CSV table of C-alpha atoms in Angstrom, one decimal:
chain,number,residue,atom,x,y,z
A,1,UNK,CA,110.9,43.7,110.6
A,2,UNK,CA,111.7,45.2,114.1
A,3,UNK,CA,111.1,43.0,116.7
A,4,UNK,CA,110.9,44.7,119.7
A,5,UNK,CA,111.3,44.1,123.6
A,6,UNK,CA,108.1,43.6,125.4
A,7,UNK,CA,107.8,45.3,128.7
A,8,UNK,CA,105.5,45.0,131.6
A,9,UNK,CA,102.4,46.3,132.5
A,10,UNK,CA,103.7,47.5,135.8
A,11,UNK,CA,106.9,48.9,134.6
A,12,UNK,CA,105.1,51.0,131.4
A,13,UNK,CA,101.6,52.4,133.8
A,14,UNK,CA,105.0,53.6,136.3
A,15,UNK,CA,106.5,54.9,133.2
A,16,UNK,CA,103.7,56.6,131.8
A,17,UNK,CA,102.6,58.0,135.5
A,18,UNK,CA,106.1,59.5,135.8
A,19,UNK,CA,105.6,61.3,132.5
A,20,UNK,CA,102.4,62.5,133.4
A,21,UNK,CA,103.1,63.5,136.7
A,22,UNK,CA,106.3,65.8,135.6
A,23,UNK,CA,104.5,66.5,132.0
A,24,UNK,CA,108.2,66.3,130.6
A,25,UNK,CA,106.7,65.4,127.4
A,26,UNK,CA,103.8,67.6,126.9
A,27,UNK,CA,105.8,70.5,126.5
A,28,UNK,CA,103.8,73.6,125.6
A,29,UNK,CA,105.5,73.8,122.3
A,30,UNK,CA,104.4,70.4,121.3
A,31,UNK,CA,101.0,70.8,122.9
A,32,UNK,CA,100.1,74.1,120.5
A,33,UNK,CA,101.7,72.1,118.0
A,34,UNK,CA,99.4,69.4,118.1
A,35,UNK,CA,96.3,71.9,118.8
A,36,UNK,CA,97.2,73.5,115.9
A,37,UNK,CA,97.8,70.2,113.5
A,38,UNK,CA,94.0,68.9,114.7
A,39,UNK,CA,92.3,72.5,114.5
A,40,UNK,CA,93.7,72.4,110.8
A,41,UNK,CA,92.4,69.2,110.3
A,42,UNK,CA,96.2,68.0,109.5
A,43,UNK,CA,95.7,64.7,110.9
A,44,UNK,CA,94.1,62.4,110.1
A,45,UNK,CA,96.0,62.2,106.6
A,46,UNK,CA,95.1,61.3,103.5
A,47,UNK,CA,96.0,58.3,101.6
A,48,UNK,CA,98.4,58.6,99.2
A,49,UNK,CA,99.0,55.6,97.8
A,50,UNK,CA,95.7,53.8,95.4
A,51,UNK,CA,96.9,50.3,97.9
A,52,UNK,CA,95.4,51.7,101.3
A,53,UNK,CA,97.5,51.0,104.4
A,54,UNK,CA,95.9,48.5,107.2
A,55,UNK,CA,97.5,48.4,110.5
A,56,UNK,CA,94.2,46.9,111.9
A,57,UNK,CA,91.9,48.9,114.7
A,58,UNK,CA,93.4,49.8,117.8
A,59,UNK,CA,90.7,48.8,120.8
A,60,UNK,CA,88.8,51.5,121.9
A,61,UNK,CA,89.9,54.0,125.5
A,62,UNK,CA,89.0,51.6,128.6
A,63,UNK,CA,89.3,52.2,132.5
A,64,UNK,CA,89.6,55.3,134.6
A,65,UNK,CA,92.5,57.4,135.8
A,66,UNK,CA,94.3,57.6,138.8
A,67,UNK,CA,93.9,61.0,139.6
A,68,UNK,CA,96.8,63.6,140.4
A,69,UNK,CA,98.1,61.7,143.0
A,70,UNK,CA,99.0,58.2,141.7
A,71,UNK,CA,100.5,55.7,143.7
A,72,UNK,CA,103.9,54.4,141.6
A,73,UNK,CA,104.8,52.0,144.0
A,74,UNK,CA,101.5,49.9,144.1
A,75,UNK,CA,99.9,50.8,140.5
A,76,UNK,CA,97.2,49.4,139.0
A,77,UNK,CA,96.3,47.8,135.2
A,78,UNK,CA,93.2,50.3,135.4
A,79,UNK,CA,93.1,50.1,131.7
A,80,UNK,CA,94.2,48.0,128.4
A,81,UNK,CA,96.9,49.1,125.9
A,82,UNK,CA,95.2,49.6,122.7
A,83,UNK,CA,97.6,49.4,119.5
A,84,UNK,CA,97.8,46.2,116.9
A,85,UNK,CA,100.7,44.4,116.7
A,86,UNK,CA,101.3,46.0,113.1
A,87,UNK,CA,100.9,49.2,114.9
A,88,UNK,CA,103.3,48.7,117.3
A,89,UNK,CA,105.7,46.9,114.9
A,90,UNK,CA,105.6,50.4,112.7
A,91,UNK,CA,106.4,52.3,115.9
A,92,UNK,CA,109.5,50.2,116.9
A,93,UNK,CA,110.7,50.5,113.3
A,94,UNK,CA,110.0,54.7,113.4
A,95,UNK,CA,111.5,54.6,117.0
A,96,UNK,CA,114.4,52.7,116.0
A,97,UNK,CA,115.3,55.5,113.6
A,98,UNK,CA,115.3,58.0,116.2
A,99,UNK,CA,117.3,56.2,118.5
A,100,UNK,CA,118.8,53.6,117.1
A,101,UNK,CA,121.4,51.5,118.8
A,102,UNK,CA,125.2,52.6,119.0
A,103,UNK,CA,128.3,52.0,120.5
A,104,UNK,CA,126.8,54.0,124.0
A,105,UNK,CA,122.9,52.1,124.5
A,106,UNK,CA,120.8,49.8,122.9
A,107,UNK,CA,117.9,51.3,120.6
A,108,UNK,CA,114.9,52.2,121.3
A,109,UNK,CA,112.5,49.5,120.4
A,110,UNK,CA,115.2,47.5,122.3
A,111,UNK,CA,114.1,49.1,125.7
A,112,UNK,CA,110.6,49.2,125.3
A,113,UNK,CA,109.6,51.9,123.7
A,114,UNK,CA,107.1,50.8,121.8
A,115,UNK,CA,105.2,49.8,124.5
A,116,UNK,CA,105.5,52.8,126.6
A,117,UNK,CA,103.7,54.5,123.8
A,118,UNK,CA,101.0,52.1,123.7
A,119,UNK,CA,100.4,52.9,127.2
A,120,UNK,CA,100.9,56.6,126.7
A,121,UNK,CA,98.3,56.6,124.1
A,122,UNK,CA,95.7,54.4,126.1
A,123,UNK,CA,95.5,56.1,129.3
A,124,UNK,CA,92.8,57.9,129.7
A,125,UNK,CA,94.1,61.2,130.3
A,126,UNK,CA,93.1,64.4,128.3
A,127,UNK,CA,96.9,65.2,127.0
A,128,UNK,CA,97.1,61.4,126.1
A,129,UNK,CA,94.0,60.9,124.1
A,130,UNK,CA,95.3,64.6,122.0
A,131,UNK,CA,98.5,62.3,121.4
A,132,UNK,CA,96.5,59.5,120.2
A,133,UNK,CA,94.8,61.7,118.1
A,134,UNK,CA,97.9,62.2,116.3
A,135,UNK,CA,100.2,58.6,116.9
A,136,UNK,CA,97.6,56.4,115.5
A,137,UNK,CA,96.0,58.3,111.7
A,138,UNK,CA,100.0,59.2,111.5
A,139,UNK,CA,101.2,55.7,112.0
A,140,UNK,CA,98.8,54.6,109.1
A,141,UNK,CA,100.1,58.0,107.1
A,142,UNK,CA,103.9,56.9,107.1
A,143,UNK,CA,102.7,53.5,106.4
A,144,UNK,CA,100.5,54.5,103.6
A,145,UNK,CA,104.1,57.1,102.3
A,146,UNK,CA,106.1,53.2,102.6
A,147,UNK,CA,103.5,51.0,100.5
A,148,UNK,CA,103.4,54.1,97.9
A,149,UNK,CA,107.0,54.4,97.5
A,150,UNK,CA,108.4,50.8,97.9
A,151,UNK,CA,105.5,49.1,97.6
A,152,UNK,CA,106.4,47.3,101.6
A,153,UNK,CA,105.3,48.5,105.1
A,154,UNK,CA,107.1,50.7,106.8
A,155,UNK,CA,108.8,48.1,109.3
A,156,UNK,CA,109.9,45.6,106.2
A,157,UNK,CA,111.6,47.9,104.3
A,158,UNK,CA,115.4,49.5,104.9
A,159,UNK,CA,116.7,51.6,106.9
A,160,UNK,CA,117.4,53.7,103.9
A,161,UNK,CA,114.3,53.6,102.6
A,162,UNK,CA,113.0,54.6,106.2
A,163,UNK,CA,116.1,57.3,106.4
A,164,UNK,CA,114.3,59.1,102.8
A,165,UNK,CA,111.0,59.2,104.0
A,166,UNK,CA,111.7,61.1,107.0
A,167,UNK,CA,114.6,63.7,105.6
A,168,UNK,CA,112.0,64.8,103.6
A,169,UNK,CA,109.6,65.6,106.9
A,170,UNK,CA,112.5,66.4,108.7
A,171,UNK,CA,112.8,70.2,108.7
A,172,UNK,CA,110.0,72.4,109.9
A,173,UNK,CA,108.8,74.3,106.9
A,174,UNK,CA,110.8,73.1,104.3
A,175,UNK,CA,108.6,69.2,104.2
A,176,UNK,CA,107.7,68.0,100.8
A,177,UNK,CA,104.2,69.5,99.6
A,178,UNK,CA,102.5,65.6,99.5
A,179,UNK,CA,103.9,65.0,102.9
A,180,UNK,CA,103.5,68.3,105.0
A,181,UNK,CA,100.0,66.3,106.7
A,182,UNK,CA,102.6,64.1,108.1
A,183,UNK,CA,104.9,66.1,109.7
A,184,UNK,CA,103.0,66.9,113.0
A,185,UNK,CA,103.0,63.6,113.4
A,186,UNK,CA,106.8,62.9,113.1
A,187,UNK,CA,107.6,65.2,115.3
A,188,UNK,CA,105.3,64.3,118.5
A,189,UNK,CA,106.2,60.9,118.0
A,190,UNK,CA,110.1,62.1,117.8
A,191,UNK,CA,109.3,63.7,120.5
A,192,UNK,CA,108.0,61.0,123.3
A,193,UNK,CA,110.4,58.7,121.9
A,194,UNK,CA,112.8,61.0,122.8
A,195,UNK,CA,111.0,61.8,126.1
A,196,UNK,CA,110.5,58.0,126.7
A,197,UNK,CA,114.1,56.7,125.9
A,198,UNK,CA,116.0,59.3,128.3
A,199,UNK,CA,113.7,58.8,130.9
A,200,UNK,CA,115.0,54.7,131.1
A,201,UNK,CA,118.1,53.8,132.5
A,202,UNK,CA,120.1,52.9,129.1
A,203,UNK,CA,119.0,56.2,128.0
A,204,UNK,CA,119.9,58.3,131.3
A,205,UNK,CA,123.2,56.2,131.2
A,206,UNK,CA,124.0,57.2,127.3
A,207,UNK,CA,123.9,61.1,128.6
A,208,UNK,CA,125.9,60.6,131.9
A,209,UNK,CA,122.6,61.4,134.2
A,210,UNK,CA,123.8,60.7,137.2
A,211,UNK,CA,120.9,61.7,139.2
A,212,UNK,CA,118.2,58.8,141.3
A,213,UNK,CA,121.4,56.8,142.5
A,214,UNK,CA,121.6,55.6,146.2
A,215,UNK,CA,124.4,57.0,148.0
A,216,UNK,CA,126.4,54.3,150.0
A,217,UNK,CA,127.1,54.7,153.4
A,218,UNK,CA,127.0,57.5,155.8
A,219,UNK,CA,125.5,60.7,153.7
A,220,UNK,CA,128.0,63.1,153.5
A,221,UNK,CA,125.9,66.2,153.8
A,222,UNK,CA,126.4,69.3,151.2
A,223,UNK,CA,129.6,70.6,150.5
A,224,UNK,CA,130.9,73.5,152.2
A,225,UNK,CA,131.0,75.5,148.8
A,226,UNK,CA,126.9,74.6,148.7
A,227,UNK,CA,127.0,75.9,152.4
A,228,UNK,CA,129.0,79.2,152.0
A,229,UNK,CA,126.6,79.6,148.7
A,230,UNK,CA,123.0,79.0,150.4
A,231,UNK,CA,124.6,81.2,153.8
A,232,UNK,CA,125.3,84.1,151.7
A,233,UNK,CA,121.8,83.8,149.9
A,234,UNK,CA,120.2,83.9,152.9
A,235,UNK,CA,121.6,86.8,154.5
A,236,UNK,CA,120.9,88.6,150.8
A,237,UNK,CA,117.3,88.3,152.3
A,238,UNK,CA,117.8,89.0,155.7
A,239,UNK,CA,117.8,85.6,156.9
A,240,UNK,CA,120.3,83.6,159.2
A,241,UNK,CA,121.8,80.7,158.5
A,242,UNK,CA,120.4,77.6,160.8
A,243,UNK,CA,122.3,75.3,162.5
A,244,UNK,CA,123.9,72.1,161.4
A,245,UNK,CA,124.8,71.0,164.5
């Protein structure tokens, strides 16, 4: 089973505020994606397997937002995270197969994803609670594809066996007929694992992001190239370049 690392309150609600805040993971493809998954009543899925999956009850939505204007350096525990441990032990394991670790980072249950999830799926925003929608009946759906096929739970068996269920979800349009309910799911979870693991530092660090780092002493100012570029914009428009000085 994949155990994963536990991360903060503080550090996930920052996480999660930074994500809603730039929406970098409710990209409008996703988001008529998932519309279109709930309208065709895709999700929740159907069991599959006569030995019907438990991963327990998540709690029920608590708290209130923080409005549009959240506050990331003081925030608040203005609700609870939500998911089981067996639901959060099947995320790390699905995680993990999306990013798992190599010679360039560490995996991603190993940085917390998991638990950024749980967050994502508890806060009660509008965009979040249409992800939860999907993250938790889909979580029981891929465990419910494990117990039928190898008789185990999705986070005890291989990585093989893991590897097979999802190349045949993998490609859009071409899913197995018994799993097509399924493969909405996959791929909004692929994707805020995805969205989640760049956004840390391991994962800006296994692209080469260099962006967000301090610059030591005196700042430098542009370069003259970036000057001689934004002077010659500006007098494309009629404007003059300020002063420096």
């Amino acid at each position: 089973m994949v155990l994963h690392k536990k991360i903060d309150r503080r550090t996930t609600i920052k996480w999660v505020m930074s994500g809603v805040a730039a929406s970098a993971m409710t990209a409008c493809g996703d988001r008529k994606e998932t519309k279109a998954a709930l309208d065709d009543g895709i999700i929740p899925a159907r069991p599959i397997s006569k030995h019907r999956a438990s991963l327990g009850q998540a709690a029920d939505i608590s708290g209130t937002p923080y409005g549009t204007d959240p506050d990331l350096m003081q925030p608040a525990n203005t609700w609870s995270r939500t998911m089981t441990e067996k639901q959060l032990a099947v995320t790390a394991a699905l995680a993990d197969m999306f990013v798992p670790e190599d010679e360039h980072s560490p995996s991603a249950s190993a940085v917390g994803v998991p638990d950024f999830l749980d967050e994502w799926i508890s806060a009660p925003y509008e965009g979040q609670q249409r992800d939860r929608a999907i993250i938790l009946p889909g979580l029981t759906w891929i465990e419910q594809v494990s117990i039928g096929r190898f008789g185990k739970g999705f986070a005890t068996i291989s990585e093989a066996e893991r590897a097979s269920i999802l190349d045949d979800v993998a490609v859009y349009g071409q899913e197995k007929e018994e799993l097509k309910e399924g493969a909405a799911f996959i791929r909004r979870f692929r994707s805020l694992t995805m969205g989640a693991f760049f956004s840390t530092p391991e994962g800006m660090a296994d692209i080469g992001y260099r962006g967000n780092q301090p610059t030591a002493g005196p700042y430098p100012g542009p370069s003259q190239e970036a000057l001689d570029h934004l002077e010659a914009h500006l007098r494309s428009i009629g404007l003059k370049m300020p002063s420096l000085g």
